[in-house]
PDB file of C-alpha atoms in Angstrom:
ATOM      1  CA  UNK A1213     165.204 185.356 -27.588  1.00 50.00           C
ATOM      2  CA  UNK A1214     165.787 182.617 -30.374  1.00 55.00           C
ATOM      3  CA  UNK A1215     162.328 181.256 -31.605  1.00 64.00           C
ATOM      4  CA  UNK A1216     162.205 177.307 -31.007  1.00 68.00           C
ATOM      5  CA  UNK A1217     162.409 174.940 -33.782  1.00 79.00           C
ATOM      6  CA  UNK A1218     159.830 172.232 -34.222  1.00 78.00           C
ATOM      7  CA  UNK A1219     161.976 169.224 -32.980  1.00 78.00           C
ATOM      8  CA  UNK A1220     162.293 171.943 -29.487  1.00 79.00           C
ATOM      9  CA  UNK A1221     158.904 172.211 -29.649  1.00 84.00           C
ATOM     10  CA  UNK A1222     158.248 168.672 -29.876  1.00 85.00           C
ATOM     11  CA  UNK A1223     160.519 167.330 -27.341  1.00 86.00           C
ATOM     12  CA  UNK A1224     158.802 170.660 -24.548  1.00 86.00           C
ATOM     13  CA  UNK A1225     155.544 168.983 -25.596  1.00 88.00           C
ATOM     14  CA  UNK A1226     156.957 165.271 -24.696  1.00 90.00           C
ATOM     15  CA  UNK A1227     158.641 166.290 -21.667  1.00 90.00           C
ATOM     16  CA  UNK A1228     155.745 168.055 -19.945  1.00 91.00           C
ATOM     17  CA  UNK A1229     153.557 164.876 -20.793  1.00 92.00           C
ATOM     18  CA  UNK A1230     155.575 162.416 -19.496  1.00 93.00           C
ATOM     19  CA  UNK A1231     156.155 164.641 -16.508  1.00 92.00           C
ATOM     20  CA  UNK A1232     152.266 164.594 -16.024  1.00 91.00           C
ATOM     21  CA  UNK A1233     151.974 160.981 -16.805  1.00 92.00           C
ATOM     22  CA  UNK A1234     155.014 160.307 -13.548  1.00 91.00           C
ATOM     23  CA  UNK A1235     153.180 162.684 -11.898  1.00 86.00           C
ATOM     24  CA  UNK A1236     149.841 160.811 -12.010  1.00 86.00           C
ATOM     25  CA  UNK A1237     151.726 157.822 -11.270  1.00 88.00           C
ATOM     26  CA  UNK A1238     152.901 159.095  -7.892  1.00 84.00           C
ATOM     27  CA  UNK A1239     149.848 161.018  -6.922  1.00 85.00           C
ATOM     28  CA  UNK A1240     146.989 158.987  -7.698  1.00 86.00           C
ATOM     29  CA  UNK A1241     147.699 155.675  -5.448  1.00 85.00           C
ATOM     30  CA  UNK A1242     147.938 158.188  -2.666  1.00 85.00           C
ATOM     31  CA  UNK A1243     144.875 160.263  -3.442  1.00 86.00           C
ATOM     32  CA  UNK A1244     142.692 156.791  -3.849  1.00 86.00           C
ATOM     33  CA  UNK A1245     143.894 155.473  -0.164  1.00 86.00           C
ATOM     34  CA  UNK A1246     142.603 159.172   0.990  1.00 86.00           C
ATOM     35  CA  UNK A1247     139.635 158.595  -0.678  1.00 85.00           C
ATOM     36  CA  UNK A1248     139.182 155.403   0.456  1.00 84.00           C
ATOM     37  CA  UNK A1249     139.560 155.349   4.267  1.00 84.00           C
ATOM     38  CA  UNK A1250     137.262 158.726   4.071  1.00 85.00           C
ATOM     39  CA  UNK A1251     134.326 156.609   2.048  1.00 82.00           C
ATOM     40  CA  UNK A1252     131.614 155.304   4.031  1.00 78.00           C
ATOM     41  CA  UNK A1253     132.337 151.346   3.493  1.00 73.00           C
ATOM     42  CA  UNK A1254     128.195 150.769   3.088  1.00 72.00           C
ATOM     43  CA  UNK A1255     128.722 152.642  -0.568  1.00 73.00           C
ATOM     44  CA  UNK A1256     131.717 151.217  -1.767  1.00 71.00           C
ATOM     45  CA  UNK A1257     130.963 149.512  -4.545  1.00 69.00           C
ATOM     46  CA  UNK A1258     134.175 148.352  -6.121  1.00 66.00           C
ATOM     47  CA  UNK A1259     136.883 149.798  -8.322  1.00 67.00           C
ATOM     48  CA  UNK A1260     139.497 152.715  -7.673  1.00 72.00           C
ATOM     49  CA  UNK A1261     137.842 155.783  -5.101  1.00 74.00           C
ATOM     50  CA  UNK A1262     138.796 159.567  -6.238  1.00 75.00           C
ATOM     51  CA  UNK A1263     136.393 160.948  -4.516  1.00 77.00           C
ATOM     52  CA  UNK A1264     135.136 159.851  -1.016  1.00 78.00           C
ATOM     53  CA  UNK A1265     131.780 158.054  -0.902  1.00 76.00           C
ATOM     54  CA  UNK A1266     130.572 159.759   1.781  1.00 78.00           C
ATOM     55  CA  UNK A1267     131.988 161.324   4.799  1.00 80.00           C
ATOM     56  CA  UNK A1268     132.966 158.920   7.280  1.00 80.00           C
ATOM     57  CA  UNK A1269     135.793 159.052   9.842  1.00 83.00           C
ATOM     58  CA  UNK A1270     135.046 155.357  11.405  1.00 82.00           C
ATOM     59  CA  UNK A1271     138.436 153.719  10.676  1.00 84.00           C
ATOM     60  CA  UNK A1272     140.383 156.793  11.694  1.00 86.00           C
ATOM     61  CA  UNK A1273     138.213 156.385  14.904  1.00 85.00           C
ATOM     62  CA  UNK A1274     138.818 152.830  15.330  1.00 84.00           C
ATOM     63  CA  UNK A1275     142.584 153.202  14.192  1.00 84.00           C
ATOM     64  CA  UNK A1276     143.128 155.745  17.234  1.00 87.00           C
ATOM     65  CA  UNK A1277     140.860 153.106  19.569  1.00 85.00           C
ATOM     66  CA  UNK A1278     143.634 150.569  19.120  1.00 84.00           C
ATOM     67  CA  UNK A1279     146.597 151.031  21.861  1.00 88.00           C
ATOM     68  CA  UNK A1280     149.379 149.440  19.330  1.00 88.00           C
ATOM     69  CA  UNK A1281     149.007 152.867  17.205  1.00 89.00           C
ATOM     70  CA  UNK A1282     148.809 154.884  19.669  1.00 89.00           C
ATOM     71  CA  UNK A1283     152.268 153.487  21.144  1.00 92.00           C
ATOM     72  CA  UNK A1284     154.019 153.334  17.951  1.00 91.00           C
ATOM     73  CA  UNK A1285     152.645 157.032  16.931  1.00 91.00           C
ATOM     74  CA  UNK A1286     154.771 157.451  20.359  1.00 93.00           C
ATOM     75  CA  UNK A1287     157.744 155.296  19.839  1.00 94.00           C
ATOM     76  CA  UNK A1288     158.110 156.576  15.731  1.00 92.00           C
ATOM     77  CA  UNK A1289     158.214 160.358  17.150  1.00 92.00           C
ATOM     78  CA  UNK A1290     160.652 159.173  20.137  1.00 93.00           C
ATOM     79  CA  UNK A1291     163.212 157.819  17.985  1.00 93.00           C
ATOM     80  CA  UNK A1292     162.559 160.497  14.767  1.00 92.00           C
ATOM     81  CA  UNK A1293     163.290 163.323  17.575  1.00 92.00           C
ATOM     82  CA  UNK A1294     166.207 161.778  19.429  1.00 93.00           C
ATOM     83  CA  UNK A1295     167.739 159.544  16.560  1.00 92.00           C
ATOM     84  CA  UNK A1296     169.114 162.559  14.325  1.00 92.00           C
ATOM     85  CA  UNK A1297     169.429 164.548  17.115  1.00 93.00           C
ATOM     86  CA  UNK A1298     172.379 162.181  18.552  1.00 94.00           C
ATOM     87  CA  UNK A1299     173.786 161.206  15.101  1.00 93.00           C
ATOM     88  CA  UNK A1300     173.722 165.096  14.390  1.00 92.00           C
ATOM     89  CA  UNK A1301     176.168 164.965  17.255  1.00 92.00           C
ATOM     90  CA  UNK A1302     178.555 162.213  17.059  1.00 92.00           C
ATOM     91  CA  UNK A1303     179.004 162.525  13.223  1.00 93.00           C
ATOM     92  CA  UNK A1304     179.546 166.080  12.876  1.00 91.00           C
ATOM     93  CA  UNK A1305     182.340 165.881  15.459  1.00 91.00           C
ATOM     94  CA  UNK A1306     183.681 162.839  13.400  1.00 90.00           C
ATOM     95  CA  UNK A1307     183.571 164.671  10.335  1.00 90.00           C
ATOM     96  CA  UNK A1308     185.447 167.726  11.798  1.00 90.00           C
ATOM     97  CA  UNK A1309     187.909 165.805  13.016  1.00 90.00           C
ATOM     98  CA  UNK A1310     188.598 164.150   9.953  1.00 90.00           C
ATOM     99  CA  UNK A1311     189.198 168.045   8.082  1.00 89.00           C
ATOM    100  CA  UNK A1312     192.342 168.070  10.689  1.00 87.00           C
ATOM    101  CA  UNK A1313     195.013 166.830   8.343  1.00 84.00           C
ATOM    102  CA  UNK A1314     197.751 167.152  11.405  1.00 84.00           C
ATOM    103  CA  UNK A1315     195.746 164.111  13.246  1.00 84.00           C
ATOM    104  CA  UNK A1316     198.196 161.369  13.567  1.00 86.00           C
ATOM    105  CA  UNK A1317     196.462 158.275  12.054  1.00 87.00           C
ATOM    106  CA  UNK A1318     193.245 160.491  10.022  1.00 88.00           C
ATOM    107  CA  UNK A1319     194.422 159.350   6.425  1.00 89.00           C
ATOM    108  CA  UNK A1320     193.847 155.732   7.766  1.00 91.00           C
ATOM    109  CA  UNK A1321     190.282 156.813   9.240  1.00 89.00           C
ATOM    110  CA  UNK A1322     188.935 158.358   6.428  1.00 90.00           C
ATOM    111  CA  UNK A1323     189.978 155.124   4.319  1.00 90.00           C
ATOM    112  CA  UNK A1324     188.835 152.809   7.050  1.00 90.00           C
ATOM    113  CA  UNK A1325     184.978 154.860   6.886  1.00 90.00           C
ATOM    114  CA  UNK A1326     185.036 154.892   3.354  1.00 88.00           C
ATOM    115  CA  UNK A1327     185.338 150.626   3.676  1.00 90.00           C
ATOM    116  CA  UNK A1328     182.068 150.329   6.026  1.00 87.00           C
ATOM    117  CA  UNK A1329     180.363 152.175   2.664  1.00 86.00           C
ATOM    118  CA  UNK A1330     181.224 149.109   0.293  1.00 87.00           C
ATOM    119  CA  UNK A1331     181.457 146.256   2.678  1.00 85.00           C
ATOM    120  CA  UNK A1332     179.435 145.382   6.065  1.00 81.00           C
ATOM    121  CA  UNK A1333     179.758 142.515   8.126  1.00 80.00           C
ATOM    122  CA  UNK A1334     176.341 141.489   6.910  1.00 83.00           C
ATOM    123  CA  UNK A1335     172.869 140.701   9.436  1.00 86.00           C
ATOM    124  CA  UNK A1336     173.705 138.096  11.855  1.00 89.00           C
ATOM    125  CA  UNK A1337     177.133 139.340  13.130  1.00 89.00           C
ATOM    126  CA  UNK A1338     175.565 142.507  14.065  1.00 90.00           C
ATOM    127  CA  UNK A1339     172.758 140.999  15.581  1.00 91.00           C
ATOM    128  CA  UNK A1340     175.201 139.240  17.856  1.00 92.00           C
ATOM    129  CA  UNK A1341     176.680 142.280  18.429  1.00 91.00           C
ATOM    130  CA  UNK A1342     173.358 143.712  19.337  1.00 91.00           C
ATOM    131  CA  UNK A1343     172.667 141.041  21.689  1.00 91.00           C
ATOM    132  CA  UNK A1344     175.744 141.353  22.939  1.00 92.00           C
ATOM    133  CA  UNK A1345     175.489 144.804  23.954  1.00 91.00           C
ATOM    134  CA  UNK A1346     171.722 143.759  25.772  1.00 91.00           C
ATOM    135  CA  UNK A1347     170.436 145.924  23.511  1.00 91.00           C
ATOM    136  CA  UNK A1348     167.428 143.840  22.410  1.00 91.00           C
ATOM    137  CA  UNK A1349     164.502 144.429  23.157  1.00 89.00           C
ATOM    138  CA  UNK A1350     165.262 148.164  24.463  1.00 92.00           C
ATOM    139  CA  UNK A1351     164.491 151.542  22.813  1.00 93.00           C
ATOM    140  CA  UNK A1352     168.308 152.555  22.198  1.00 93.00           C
ATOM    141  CA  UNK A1353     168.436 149.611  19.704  1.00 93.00           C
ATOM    142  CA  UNK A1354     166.729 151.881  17.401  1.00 93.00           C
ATOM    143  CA  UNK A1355     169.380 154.987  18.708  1.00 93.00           C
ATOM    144  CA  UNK A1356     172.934 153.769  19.234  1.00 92.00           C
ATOM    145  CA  UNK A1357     173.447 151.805  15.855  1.00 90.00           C
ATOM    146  CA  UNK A1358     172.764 154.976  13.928  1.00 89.00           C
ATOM    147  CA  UNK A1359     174.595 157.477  15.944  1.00 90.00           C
ATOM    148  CA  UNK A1360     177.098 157.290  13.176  1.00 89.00           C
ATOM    149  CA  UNK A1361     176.253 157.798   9.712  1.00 88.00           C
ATOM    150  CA  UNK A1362     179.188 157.301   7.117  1.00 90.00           C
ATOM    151  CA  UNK A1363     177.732 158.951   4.260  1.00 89.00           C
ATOM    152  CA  UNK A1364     176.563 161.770   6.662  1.00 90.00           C
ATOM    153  CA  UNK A1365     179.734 161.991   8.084  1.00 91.00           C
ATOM    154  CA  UNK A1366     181.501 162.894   4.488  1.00 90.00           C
ATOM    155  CA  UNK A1367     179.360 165.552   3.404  1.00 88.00           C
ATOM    156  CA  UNK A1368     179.857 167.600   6.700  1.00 89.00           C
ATOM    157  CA  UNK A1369     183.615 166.993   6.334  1.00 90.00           C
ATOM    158  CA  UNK A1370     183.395 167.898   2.516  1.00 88.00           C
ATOM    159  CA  UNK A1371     180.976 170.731   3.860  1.00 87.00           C
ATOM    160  CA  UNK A1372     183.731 171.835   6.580  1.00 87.00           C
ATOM    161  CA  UNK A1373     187.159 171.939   4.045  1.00 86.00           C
ATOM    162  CA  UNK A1374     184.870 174.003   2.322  1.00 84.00           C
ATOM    163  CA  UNK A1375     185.005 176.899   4.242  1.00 83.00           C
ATOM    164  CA  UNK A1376     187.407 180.414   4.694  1.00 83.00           C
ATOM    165  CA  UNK A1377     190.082 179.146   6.606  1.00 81.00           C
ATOM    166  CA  UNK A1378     190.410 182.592   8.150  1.00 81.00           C
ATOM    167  CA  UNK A1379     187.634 181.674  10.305  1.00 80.00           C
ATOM    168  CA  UNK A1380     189.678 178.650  12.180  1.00 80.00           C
ATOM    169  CA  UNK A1381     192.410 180.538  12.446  1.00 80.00           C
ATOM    170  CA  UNK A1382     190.834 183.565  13.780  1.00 84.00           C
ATOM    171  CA  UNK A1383     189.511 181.923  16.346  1.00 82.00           C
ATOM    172  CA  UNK A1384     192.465 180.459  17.019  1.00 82.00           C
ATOM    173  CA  UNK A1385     194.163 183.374  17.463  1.00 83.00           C
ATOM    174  CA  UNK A1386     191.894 184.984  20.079  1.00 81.00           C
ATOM    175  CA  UNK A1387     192.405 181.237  21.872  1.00 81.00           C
ATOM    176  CA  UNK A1388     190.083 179.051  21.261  1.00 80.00           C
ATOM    177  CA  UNK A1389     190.585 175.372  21.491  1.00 85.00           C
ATOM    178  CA  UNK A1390     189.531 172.546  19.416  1.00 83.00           C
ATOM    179  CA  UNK A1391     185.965 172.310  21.524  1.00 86.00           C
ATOM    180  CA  UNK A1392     185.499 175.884  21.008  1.00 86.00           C
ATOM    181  CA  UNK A1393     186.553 176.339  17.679  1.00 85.00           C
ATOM    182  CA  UNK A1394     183.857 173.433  17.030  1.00 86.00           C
ATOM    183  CA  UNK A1395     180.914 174.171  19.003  1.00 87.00           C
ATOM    184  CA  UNK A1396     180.766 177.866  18.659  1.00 86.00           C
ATOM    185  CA  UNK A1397     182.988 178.600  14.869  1.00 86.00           C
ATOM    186  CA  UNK A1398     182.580 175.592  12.792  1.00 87.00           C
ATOM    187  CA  UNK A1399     178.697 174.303  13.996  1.00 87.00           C
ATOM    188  CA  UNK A1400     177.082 177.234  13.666  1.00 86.00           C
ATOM    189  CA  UNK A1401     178.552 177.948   9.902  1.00 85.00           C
ATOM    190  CA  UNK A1402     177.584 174.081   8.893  1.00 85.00           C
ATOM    191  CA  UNK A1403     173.542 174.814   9.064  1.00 84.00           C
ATOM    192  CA  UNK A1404     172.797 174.041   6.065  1.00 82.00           C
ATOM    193  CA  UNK A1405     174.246 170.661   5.699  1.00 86.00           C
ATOM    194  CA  UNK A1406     173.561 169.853   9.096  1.00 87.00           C
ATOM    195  CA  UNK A1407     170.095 170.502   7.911  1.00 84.00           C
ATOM    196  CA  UNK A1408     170.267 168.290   5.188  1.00 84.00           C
ATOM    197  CA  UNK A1409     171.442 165.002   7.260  1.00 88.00           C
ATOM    198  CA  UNK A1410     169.195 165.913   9.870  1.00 87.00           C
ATOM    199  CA  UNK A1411     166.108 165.516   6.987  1.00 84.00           C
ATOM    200  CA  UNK A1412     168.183 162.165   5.887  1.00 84.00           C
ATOM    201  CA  UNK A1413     168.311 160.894   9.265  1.00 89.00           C
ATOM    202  CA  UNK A1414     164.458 161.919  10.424  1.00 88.00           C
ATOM    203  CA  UNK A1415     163.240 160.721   7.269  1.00 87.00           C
ATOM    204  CA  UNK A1416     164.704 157.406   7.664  1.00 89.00           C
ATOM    205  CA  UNK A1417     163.924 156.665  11.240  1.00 92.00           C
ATOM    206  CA  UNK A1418     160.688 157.757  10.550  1.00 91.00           C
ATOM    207  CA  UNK A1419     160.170 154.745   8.111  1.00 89.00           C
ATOM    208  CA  UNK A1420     162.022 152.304   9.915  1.00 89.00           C
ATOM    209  CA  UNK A1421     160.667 148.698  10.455  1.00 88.00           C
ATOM    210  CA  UNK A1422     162.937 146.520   9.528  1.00 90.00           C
ATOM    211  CA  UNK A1423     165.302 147.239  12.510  1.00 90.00           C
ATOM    212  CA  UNK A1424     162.271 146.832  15.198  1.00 91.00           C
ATOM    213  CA  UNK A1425     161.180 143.538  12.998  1.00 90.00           C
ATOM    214  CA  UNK A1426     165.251 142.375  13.633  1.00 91.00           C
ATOM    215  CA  UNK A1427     165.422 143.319  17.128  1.00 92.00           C
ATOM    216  CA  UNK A1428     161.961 143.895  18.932  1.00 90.00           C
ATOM    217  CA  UNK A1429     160.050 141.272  17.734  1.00 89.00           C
ATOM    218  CA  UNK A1430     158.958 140.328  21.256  1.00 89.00           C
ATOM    219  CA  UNK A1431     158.487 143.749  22.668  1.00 88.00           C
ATOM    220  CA  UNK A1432     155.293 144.945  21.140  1.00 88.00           C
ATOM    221  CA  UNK A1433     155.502 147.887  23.540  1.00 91.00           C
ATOM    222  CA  UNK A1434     158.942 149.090  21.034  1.00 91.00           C
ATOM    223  CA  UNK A1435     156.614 148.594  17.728  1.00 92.00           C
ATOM    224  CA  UNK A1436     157.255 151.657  15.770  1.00 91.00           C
ATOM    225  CA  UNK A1437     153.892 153.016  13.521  1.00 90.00           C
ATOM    226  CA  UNK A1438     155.530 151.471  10.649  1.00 90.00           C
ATOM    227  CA  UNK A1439     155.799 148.311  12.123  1.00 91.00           C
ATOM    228  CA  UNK A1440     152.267 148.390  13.039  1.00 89.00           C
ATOM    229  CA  UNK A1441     151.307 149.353   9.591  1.00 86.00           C
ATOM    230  CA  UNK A1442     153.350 146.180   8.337  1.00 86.00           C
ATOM    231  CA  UNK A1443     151.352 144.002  10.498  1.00 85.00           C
ATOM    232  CA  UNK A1444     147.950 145.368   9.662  1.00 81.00           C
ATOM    233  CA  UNK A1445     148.659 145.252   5.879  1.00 79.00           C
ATOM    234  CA  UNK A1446     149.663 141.422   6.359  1.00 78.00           C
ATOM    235  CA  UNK A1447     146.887 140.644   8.341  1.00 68.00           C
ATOM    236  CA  UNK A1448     143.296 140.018   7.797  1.00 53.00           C
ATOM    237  CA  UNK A1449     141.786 139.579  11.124  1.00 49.00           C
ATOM    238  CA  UNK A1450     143.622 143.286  12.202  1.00 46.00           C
ATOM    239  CA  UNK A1451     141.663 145.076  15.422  1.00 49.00           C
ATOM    240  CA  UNK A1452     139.164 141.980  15.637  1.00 47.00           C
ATOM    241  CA  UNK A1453     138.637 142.729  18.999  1.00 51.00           C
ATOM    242  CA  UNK A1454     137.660 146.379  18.089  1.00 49.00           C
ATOM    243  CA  UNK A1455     135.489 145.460  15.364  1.00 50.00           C
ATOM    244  CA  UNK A1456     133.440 142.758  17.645  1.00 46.00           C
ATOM    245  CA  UNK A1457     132.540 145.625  20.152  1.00 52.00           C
ATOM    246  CA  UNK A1458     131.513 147.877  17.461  1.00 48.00           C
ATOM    247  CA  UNK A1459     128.976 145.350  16.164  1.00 43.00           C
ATOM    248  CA  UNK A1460     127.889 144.461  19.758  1.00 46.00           C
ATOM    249  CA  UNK A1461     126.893 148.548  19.676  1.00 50.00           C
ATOM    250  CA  UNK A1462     125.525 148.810  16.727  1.00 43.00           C
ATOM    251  CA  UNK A1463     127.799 151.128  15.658  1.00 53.00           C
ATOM    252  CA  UNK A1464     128.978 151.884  11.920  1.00 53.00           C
ATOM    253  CA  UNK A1465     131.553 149.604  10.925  1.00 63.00           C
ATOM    254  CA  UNK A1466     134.732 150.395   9.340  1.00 70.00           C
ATOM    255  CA  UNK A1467     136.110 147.482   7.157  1.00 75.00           C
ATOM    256  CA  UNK A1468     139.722 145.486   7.591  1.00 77.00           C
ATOM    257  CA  UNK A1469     140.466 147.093   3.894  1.00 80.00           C
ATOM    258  CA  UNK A1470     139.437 150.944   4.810  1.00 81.00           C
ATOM    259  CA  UNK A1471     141.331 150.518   8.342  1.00 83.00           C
ATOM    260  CA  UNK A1472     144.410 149.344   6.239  1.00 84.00           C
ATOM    261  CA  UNK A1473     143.950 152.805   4.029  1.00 86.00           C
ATOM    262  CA  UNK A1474     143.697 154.836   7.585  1.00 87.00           C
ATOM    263  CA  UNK A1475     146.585 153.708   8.835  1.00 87.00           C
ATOM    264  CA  UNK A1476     149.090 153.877   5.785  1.00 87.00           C
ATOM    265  CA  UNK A1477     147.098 157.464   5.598  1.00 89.00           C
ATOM    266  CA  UNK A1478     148.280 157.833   9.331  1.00 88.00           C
ATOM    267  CA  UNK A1479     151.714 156.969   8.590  1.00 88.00           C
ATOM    268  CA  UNK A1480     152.891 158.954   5.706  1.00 86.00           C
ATOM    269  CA  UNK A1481     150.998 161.792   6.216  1.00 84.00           C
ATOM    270  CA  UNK A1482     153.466 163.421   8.812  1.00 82.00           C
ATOM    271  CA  UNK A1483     156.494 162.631   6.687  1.00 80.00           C
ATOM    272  CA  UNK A1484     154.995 163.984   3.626  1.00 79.00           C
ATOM    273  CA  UNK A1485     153.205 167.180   5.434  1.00 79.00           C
ATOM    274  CA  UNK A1486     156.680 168.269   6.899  1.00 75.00           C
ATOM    275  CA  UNK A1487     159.140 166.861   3.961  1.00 72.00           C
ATOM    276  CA  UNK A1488     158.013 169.729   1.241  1.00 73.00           C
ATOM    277  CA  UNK A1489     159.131 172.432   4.111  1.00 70.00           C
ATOM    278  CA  UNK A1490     162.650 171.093   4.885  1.00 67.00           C
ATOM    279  CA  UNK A1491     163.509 170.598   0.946  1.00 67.00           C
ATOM    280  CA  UNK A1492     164.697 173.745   0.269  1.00 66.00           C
ATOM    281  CA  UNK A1493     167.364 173.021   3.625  1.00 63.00           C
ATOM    282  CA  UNK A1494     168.419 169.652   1.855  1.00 61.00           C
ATOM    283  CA  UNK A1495     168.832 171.696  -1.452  1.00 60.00           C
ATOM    284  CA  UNK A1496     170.670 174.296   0.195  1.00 59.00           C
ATOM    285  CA  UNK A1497     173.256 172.307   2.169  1.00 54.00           C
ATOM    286  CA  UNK A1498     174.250 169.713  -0.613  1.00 56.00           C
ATOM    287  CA  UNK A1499     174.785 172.794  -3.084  1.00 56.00           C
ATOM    288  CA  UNK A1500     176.443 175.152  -1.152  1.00 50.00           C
ATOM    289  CA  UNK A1501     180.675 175.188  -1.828  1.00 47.00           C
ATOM    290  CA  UNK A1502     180.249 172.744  -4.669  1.00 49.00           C
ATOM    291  CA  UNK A1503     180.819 175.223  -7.121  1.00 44.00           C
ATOM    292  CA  UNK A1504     183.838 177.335  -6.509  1.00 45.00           C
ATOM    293  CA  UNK A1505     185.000 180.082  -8.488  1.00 39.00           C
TER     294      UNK A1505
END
């Protein structure tokens, strides 16, 4: 092995410490909203929390007390579950069907998908259309629009001319047809990148507001968690009601500020538990046939 040269050694050294510094960056607004919905408000005393100051689980308490959590802890997993599982569906048919050069018409649909990706008919027209379709203020407002992803839609068909051709045309052979070919040849091989938009879709339904902001503004019972989190953090008198009956029974108080912490605490902690696990699947399935011998 070739010994490095000072300049290596010098850029190694700069690398790793701007690495930490990002790394702090990232990690330390996190671990002082921990620490701070854990602290026992009566020793706060001001400045940024590392450490908890003292045990106390009040404003996860009181953040579980109030039924608008509860319900969007509900409606977030709803939609996260059924969301990608639909889009999963619809798209990966889409993009097999756009690998079948012999379609009559599929050079015009792949250009015609590729256009939605630089150009959209902008907020209000698809509200209209949203109305339209009486689906405000329902639960498959948050479902139908993304049943297709574009972008999703390309890597599985990039994913798909990818693969042995043998395999299609074995199948073929024996007599399978286009639905069979699909569902029990082509699906099963695509794992990995179906794995991949499945994390893209889950990940982004899971932080979804804006669309329930848009479109279920007067249904709080269709307020997803992050919703709920966006209204606590722009709100000072959050759970008044709550907080009143704790005082009328002398119980500890958790403040407006450490309920805030619980919450965001309660609303990325899911995402960011399960996200580290399903990495090496989004690795995996954008990597895989991009290099070719």
């Amino acid at each position: 092995m070739k010994r490095k040269t000072a300049s290596g050694l010098a850029f190694d050294l700069a690398n790793h410490v701007l690495m930490v510094i990002v790394l702090g960056i990232m990690v330390l607004p996190f671990l002082y909203i921990i620490s701070y919905s854990l602290s026992d408000p009566s020793r706060l005393e001001g400045g940024f929390v590392f450490v908890p100051a003292g045990l106390s689980f009040d404003a996860y308490k009181l953040a579980f007390q109030d039924p608008a959590i509860v319900k969007g802890i509900f409606i977030s997993v709803a939609r996260t579950l059924t969301g990608p599982a639909l889009m999963l569906l619809v798209t990966s048919m889409a993009g097999y069907v756009l690998t079948r050069n012999e379609l009559v018409g599929v050079r015009f649909l792949r250009k015609f998908f590729v256009f939605t990706l630089y150009f959209s008919s902008g907020l209000i027209p698809l509200y209209l259309v949203m109305n339209y379709l009486n689906l405000l203020g329902t639960f498959m407002v948050y479902i139908l629009p993304a049943a297709v992803s574009v972008f999703n839609m390309i890597l599985i068909k990039t994913y798909i001319e990818g693969m042995p051709k043998g395999l299609e045309e074995a199948a073929v052979m024996d007599g399978a047809n286009e639905f069979v070919l699909f569902f029990r040849v082509i699906f099963p091989v695509c794992l990995p990148v179906l794995a991949a938009v499945t994390l893209f879709e889950s990940v982004n339904q899971w932080n979804a507001f804006i669309d329930t902001q848009i479109y279920n503004t007067m249904s709080p019972n269709l307020f997803s968690l992050q919703y709920v989190l966006y209204n606590t953090l722009n709100s000072t008198t959050s759970n008044l009601e709550l907080l009143k009956s704790q005082v009328s029974n002398h119980q500890n108080i958790a403040t407006p500020q450490s309920l805030k912490m619980a919450i965001t605490v309660i609303t990325v902690l899911p995402i960011a538990c399960v996200y580290p696990f399903l990495q090496r699947f989004f690795m995996k399935g954008l990597l895989i046939g991009s290099i070719k011998g």
